[in-house]
PDB file of C-alpha atoms and ligand atoms in Angstrom:
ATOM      1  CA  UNK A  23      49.074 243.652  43.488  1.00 96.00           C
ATOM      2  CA  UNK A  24      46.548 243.994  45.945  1.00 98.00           C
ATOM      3  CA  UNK A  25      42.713 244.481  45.133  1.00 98.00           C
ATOM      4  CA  UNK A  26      40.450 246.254  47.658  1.00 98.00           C
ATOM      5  CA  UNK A  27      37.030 244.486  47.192  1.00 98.00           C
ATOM      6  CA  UNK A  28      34.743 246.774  49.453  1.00 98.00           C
ATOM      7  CA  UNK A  29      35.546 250.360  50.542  1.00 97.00           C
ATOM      8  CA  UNK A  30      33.286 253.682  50.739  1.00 95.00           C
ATOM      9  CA  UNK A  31      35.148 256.711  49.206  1.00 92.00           C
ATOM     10  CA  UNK A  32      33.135 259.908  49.715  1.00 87.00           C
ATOM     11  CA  UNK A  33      34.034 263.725  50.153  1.00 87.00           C
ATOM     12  CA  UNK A  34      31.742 263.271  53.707  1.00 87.00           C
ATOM     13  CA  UNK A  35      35.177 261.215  55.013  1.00 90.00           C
ATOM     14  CA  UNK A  36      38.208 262.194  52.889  1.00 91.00           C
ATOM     15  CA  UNK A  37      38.613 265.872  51.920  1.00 90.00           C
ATOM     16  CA  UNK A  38      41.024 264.678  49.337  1.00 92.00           C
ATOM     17  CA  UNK A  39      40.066 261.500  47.501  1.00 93.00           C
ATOM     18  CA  UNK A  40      43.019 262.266  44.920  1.00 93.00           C
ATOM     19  CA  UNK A  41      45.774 261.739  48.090  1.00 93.00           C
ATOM     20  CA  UNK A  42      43.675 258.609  48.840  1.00 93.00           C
ATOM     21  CA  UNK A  43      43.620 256.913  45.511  1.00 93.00           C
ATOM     22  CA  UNK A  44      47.389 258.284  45.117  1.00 95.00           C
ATOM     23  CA  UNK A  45      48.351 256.587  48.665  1.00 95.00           C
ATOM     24  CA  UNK A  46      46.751 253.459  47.562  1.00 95.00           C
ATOM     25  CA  UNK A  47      48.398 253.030  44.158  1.00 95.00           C
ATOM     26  CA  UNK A  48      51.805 253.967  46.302  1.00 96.00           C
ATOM     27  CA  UNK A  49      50.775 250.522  48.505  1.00 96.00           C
ATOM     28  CA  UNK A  50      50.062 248.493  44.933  1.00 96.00           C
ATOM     29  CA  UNK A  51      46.420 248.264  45.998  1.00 97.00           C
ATOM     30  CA  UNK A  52      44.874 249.130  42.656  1.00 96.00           C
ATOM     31  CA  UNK A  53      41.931 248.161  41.379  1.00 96.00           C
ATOM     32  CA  UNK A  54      39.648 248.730  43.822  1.00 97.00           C
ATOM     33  CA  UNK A  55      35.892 248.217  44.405  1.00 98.00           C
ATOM     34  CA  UNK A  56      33.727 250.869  46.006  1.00 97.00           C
ATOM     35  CA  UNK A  57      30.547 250.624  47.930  1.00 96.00           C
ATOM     36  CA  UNK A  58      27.384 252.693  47.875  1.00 94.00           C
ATOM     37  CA  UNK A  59      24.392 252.270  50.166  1.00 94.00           C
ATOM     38  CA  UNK A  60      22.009 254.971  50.279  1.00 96.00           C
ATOM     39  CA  UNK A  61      20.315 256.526  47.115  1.00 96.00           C
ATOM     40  CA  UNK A  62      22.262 259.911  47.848  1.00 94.00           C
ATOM     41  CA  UNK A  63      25.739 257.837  48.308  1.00 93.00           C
ATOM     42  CA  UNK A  64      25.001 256.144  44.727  1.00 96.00           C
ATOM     43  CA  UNK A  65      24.826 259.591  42.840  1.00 96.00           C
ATOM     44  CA  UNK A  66      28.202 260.204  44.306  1.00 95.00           C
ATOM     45  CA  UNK A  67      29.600 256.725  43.225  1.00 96.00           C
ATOM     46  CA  UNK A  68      28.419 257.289  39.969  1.00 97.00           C
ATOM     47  CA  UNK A  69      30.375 260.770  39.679  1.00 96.00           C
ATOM     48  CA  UNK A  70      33.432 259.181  41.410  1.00 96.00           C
ATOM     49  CA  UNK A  71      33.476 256.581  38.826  1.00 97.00           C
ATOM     50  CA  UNK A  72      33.078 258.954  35.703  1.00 97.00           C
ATOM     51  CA  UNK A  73      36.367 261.176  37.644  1.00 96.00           C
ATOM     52  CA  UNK A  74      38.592 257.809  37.839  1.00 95.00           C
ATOM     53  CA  UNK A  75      38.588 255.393  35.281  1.00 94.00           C
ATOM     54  CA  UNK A  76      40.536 252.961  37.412  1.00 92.00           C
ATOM     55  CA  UNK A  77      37.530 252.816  40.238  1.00 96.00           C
ATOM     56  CA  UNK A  78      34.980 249.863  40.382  1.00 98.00           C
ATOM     57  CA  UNK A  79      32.075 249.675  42.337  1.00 98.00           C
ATOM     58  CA  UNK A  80      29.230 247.956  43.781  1.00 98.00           C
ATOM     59  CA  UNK A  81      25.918 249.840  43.862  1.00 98.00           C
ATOM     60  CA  UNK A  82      22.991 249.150  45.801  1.00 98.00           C
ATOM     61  CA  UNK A  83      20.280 249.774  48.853  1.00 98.00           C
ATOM     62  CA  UNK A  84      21.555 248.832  52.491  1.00 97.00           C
ATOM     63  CA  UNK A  85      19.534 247.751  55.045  1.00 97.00           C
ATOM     64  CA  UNK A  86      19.478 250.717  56.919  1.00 96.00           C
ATOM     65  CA  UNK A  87      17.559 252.516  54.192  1.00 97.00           C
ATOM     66  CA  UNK A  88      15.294 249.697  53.648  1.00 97.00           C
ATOM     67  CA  UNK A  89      12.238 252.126  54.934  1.00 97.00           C
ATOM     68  CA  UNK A  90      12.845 254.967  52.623  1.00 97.00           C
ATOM     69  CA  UNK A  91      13.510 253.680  49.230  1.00 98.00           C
ATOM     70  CA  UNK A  92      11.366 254.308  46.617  1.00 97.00           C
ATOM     71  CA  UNK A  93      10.494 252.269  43.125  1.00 97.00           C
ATOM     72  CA  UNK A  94      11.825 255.016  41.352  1.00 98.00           C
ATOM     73  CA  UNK A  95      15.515 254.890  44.083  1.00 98.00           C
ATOM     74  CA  UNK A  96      15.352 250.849  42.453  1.00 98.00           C
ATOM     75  CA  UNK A  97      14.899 251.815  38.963  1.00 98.00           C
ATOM     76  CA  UNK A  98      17.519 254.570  38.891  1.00 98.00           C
ATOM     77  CA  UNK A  99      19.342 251.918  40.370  1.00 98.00           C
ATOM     78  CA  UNK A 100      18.539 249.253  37.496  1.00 98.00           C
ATOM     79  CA  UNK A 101      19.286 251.644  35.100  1.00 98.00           C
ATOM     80  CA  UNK A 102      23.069 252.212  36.196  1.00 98.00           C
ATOM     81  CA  UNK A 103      23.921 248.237  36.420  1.00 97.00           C
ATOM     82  CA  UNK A 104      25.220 248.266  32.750  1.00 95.00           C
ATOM     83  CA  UNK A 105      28.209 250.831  33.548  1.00 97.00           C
ATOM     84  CA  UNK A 106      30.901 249.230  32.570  1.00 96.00           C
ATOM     85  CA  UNK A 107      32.724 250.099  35.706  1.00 97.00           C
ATOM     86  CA  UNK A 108      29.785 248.445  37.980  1.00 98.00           C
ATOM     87  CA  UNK A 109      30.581 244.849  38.865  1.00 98.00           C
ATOM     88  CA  UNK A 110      28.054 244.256  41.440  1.00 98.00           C
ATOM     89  CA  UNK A 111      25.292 244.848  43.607  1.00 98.00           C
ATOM     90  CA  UNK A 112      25.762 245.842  47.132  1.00 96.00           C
ATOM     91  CA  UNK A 113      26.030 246.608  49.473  1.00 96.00           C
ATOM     92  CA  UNK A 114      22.749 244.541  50.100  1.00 98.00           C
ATOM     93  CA  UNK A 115      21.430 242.569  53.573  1.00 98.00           C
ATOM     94  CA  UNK A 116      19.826 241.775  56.183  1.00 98.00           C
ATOM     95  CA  UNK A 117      20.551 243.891  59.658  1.00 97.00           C
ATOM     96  CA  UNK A 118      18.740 243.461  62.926  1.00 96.00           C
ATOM     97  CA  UNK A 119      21.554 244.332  65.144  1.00 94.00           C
ATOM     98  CA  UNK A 120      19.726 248.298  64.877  1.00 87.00           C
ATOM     99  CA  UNK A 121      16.156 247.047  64.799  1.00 89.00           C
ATOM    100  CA  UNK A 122      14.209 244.104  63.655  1.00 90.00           C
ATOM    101  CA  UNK A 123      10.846 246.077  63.286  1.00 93.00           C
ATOM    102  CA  UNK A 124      11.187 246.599  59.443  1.00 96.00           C
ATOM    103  CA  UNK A 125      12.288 242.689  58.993  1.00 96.00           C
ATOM    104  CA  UNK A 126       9.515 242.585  56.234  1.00 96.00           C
ATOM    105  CA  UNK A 127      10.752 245.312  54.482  1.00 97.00           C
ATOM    106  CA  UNK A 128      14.502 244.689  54.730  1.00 98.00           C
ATOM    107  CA  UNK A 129      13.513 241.190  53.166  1.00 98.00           C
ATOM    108  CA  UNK A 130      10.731 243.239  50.834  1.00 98.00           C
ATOM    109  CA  UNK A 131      14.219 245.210  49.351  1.00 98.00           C
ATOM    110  CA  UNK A 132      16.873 242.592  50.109  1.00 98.00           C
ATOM    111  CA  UNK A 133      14.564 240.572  47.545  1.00 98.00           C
ATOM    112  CA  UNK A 134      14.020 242.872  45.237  1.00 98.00           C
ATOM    113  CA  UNK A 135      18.061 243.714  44.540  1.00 98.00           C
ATOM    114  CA  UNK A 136      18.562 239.715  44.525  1.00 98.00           C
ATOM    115  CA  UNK A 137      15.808 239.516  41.631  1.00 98.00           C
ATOM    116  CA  UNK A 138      18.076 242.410  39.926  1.00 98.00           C
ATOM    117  CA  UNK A 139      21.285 240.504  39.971  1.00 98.00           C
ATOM    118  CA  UNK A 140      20.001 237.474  38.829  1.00 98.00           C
ATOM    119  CA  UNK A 141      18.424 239.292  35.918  1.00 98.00           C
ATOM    120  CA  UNK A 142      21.547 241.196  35.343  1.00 97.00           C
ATOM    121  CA  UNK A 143      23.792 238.078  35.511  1.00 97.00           C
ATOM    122  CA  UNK A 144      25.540 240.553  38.595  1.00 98.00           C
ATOM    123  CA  UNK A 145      27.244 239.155  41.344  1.00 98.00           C
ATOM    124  CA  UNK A 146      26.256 240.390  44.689  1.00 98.00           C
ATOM    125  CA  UNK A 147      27.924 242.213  48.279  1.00 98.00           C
ATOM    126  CA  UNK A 148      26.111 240.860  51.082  1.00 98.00           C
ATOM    127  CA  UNK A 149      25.616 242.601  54.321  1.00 97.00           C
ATOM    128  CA  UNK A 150      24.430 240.791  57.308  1.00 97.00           C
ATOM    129  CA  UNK A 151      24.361 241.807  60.744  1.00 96.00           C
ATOM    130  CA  UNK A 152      22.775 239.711  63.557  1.00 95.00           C
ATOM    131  CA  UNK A 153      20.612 237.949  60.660  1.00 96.00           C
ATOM    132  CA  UNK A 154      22.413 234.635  60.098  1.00 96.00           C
ATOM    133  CA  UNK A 155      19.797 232.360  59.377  1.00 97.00           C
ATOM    134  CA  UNK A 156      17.230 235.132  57.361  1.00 97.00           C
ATOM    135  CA  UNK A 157      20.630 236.128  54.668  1.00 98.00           C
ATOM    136  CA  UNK A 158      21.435 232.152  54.388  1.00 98.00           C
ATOM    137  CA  UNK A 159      17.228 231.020  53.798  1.00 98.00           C
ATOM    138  CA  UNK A 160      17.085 234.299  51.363  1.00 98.00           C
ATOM    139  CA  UNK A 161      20.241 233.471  49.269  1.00 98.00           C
ATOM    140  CA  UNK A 162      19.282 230.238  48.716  1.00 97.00           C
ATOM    141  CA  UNK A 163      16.288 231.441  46.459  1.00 98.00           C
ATOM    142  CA  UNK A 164      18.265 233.053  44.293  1.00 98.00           C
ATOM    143  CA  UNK A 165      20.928 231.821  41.805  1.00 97.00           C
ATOM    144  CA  UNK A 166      23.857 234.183  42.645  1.00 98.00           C
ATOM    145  CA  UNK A 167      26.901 234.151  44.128  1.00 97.00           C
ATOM    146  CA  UNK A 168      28.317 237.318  45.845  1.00 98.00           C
ATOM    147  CA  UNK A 169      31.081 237.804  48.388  1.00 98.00           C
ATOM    148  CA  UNK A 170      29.737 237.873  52.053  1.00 98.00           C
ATOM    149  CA  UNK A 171      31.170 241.440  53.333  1.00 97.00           C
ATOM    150  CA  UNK A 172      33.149 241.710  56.520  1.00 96.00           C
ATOM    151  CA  UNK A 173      32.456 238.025  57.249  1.00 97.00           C
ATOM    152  CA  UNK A 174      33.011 237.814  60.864  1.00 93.00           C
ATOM    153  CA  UNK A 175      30.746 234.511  62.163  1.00 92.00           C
ATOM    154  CA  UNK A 176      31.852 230.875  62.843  1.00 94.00           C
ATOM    155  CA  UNK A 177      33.443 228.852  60.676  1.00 96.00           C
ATOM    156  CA  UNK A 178      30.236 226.380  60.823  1.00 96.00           C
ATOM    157  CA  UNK A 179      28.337 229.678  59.196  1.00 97.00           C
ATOM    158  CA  UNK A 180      31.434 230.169  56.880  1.00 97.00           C
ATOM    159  CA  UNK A 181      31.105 226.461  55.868  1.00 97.00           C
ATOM    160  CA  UNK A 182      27.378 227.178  55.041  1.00 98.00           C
ATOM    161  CA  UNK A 183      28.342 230.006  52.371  1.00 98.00           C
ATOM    162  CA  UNK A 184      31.466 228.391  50.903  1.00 98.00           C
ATOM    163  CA  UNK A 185      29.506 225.234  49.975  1.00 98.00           C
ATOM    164  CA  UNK A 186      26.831 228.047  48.449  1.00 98.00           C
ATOM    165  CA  UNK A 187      29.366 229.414  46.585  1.00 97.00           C
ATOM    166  CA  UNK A 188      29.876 232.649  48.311  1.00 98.00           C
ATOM    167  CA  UNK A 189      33.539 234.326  48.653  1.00 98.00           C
ATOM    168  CA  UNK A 190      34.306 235.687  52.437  1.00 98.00           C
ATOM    169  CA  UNK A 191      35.525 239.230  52.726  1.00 98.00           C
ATOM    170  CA  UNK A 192      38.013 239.419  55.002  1.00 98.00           C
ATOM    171  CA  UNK A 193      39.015 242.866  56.849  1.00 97.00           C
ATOM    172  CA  UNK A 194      40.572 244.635  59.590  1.00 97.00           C
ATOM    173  CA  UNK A 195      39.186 242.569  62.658  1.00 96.00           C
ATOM    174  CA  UNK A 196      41.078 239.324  61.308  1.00 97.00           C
ATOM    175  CA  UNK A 197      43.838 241.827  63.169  1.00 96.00           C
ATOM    176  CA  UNK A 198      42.415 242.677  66.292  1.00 95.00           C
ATOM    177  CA  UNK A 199      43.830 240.953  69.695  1.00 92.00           C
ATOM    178  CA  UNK A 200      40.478 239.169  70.869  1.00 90.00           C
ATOM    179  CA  UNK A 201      39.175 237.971  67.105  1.00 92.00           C
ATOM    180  CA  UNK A 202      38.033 234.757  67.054  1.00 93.00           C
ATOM    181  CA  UNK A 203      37.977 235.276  63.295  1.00 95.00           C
ATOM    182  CA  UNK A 204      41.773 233.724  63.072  1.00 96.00           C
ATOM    183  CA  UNK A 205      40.281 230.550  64.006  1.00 95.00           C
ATOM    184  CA  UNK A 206      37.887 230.646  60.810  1.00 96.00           C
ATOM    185  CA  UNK A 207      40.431 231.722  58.325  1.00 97.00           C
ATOM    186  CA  UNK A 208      42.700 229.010  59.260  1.00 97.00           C
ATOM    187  CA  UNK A 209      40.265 227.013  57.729  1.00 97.00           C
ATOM    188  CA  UNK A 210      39.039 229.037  55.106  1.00 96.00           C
ATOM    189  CA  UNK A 211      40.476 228.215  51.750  1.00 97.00           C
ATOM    190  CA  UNK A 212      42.219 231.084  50.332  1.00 98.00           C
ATOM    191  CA  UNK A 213      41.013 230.470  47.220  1.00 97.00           C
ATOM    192  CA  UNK A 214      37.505 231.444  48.656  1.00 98.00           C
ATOM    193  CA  UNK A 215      38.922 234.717  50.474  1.00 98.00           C
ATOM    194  CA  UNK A 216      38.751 238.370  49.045  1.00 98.00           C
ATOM    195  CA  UNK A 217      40.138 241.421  50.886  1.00 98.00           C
ATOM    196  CA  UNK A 218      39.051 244.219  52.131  1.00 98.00           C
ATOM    197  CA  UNK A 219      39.174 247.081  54.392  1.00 98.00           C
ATOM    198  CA  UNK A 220      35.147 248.550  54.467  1.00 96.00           C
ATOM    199  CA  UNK A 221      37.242 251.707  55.012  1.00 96.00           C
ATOM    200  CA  UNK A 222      36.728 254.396  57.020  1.00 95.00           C
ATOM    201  CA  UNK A 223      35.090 252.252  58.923  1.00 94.00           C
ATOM    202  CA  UNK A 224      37.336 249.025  60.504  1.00 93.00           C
ATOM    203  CA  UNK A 225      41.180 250.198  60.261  1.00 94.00           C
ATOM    204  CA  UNK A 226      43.188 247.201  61.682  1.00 95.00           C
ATOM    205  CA  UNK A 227      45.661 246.716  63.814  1.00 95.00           C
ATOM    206  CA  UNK A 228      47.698 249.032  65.032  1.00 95.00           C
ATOM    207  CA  UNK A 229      45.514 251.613  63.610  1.00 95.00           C
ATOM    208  CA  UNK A 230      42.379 250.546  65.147  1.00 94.00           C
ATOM    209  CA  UNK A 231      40.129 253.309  65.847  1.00 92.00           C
ATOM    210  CA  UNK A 232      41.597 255.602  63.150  1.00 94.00           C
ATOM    211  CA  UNK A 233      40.338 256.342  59.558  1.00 94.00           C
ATOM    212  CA  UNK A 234      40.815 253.748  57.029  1.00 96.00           C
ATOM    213  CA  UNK A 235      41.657 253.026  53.532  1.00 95.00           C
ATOM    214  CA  UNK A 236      42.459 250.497  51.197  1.00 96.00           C
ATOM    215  CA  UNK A 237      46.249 251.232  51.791  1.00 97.00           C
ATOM    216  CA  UNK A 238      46.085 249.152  54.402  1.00 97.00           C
ATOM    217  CA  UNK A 239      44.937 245.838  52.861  1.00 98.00           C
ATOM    218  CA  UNK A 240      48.722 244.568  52.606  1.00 98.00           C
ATOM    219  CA  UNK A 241      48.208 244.636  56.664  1.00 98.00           C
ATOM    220  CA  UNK A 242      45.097 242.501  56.835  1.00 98.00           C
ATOM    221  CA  UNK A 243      46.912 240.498  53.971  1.00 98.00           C
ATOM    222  CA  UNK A 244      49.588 239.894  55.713  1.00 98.00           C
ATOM    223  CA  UNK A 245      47.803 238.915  58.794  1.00 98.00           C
ATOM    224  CA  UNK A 246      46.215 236.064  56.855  1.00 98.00           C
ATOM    225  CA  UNK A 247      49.828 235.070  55.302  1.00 98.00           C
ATOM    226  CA  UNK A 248      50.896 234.306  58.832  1.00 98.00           C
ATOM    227  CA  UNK A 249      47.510 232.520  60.167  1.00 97.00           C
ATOM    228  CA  UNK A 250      47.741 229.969  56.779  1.00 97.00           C
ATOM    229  CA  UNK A 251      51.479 230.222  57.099  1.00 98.00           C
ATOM    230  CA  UNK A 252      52.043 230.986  53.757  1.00 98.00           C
ATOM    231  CA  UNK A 253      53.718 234.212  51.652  1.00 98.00           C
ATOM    232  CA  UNK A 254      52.403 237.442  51.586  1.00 98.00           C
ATOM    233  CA  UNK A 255      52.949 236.517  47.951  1.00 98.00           C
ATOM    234  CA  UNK A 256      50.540 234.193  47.553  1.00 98.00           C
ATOM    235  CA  UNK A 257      47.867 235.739  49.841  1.00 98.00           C
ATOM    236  CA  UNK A 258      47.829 238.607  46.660  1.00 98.00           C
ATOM    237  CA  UNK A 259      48.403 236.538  44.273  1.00 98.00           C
ATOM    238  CA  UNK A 260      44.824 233.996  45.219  1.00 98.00           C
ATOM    239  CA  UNK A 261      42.817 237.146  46.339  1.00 98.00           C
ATOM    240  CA  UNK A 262      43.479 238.801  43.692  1.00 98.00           C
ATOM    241  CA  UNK A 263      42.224 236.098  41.225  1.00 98.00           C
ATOM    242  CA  UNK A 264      39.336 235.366  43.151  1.00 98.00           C
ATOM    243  CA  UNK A 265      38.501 239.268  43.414  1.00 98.00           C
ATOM    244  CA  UNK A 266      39.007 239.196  39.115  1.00 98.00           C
ATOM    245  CA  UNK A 267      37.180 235.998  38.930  1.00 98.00           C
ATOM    246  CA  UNK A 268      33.901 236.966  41.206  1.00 98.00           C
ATOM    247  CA  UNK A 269      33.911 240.438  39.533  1.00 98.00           C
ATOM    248  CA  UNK A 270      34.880 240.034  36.187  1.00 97.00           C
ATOM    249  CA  UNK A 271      36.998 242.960  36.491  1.00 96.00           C
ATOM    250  CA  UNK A 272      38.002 244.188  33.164  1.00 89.00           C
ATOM    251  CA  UNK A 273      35.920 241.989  31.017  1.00 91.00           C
ATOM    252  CA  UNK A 274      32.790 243.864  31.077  1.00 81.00           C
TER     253      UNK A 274
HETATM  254 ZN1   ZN B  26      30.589 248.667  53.823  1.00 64.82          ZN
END
């Protein structure tokens, strides 16, 4: 049993979510956690999750929309974190790889969905792109733990968020040719590693460039088997603990 711990299932990238979640079952990757980012994509997560009783998710403001959102995009946001099929907040960050101009007010909302989760007791899905040092000095405010999504920096950095308590998600490029991220997650503990795809985006190897989905995380799990030289076995069997663990899954 595989869990995906961060994927984006919408009707604007599968035309048939039912052959998705039917395809991922089929690969024994089941639960799995979904991702919103934008207020329009967290009415749709909401729907999805009242459709499928096995879907999870993560709900919160990206970066990206850190301009536009409103009080009332946080508050209809507070007022879905006590589904019992939300287990965190996310995906939430810091990005400057697009633009640093709106640092403030990436920080301004980055801060105000860390306040949320510590008042919720919520663990949290961090995005951070190009903002290292900014993600590390904000965390460290706030008493939560999270998972650090599609953690792809140095194993110094990964040192930094493991002794913070953070989880490292762990995706597609641990497959690609020129990754130095093999290096890292030979040092990793896996009891500190969660999978997942961030599908569509990030299909690995040898379907890089095509869509994703969490049917593939028995690839990028089996990638990490053979970097820690250890069974594919055990690679599901600590991920998925960790995943339950970090999430609560089930118990909420
Ligand atoms: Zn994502």
């Amino acid at each position: 049993m595989f869990i995906d711990t961060h994927c984006h299932i919408s009707k604007e990238y599968y035309s048939d979510i039912d052959f998705i979640l039917e395809g991922n079952i089929k690969a024994d990757v089941n639960p799995i956690i979904i991702s919103s980012s934008t207020p329009q994509d967290l009415k749709e997560t909401l729907s999805l999750l009242a459709t499928y009783s096995n879907l999870y998710a993560s709900i919160g403001y990206h970066p990206e929309v850190a301009d536009s959102i409103t009080d009332d995009d946080l508050k209809f946001l507070e007022e879905h974190l006590k589904n019992k099929q939300v287990v965190a907040i996310g995906e939430i960050g810091l990005d400057y790889y697009y633009t640093k101009q709106n640092r403030d007010k990436q920080k301004k909302l980055f801060e105000q969905q860390l306040q949320l989760a510590e008042k919720y007791h919520l663990p949290v899905v961090i995005h951070s792109r190009d903002a290292t040092n900014d993600t590390i000095e904000t965390l460290k405010k706030y008493k939560v733990i999270g998972s650090i999504h599609c953690f792809s920096g140095s194993l110094e950095t990964a040192k930094e968020y493991l002794a913070m308590g953070y989880y490292l998600g762990i995706g597609g490029v641990v497959t690609f040719k020129n990754s130095k991220l093999k290096e890292t997650v030979k040092e990793i503990p896996l009891n500190r590693i969660l999978l997942e795809t961030d599908s569509p985006y990030l299909s690995p190897e040898p379907f890089r460039g095509q869509q994703n989905s969490s049917k593939n995380i028995p690839i990028i799990a089996t990638k990490i088997a053979q970097i820690k030289q250890t069974s594919l076995e055990e690679v599901a069997t600590k991920t998925t603990t960790n995943a339950i663990k970090l999430f609560s899954l089930g118990k909420k």
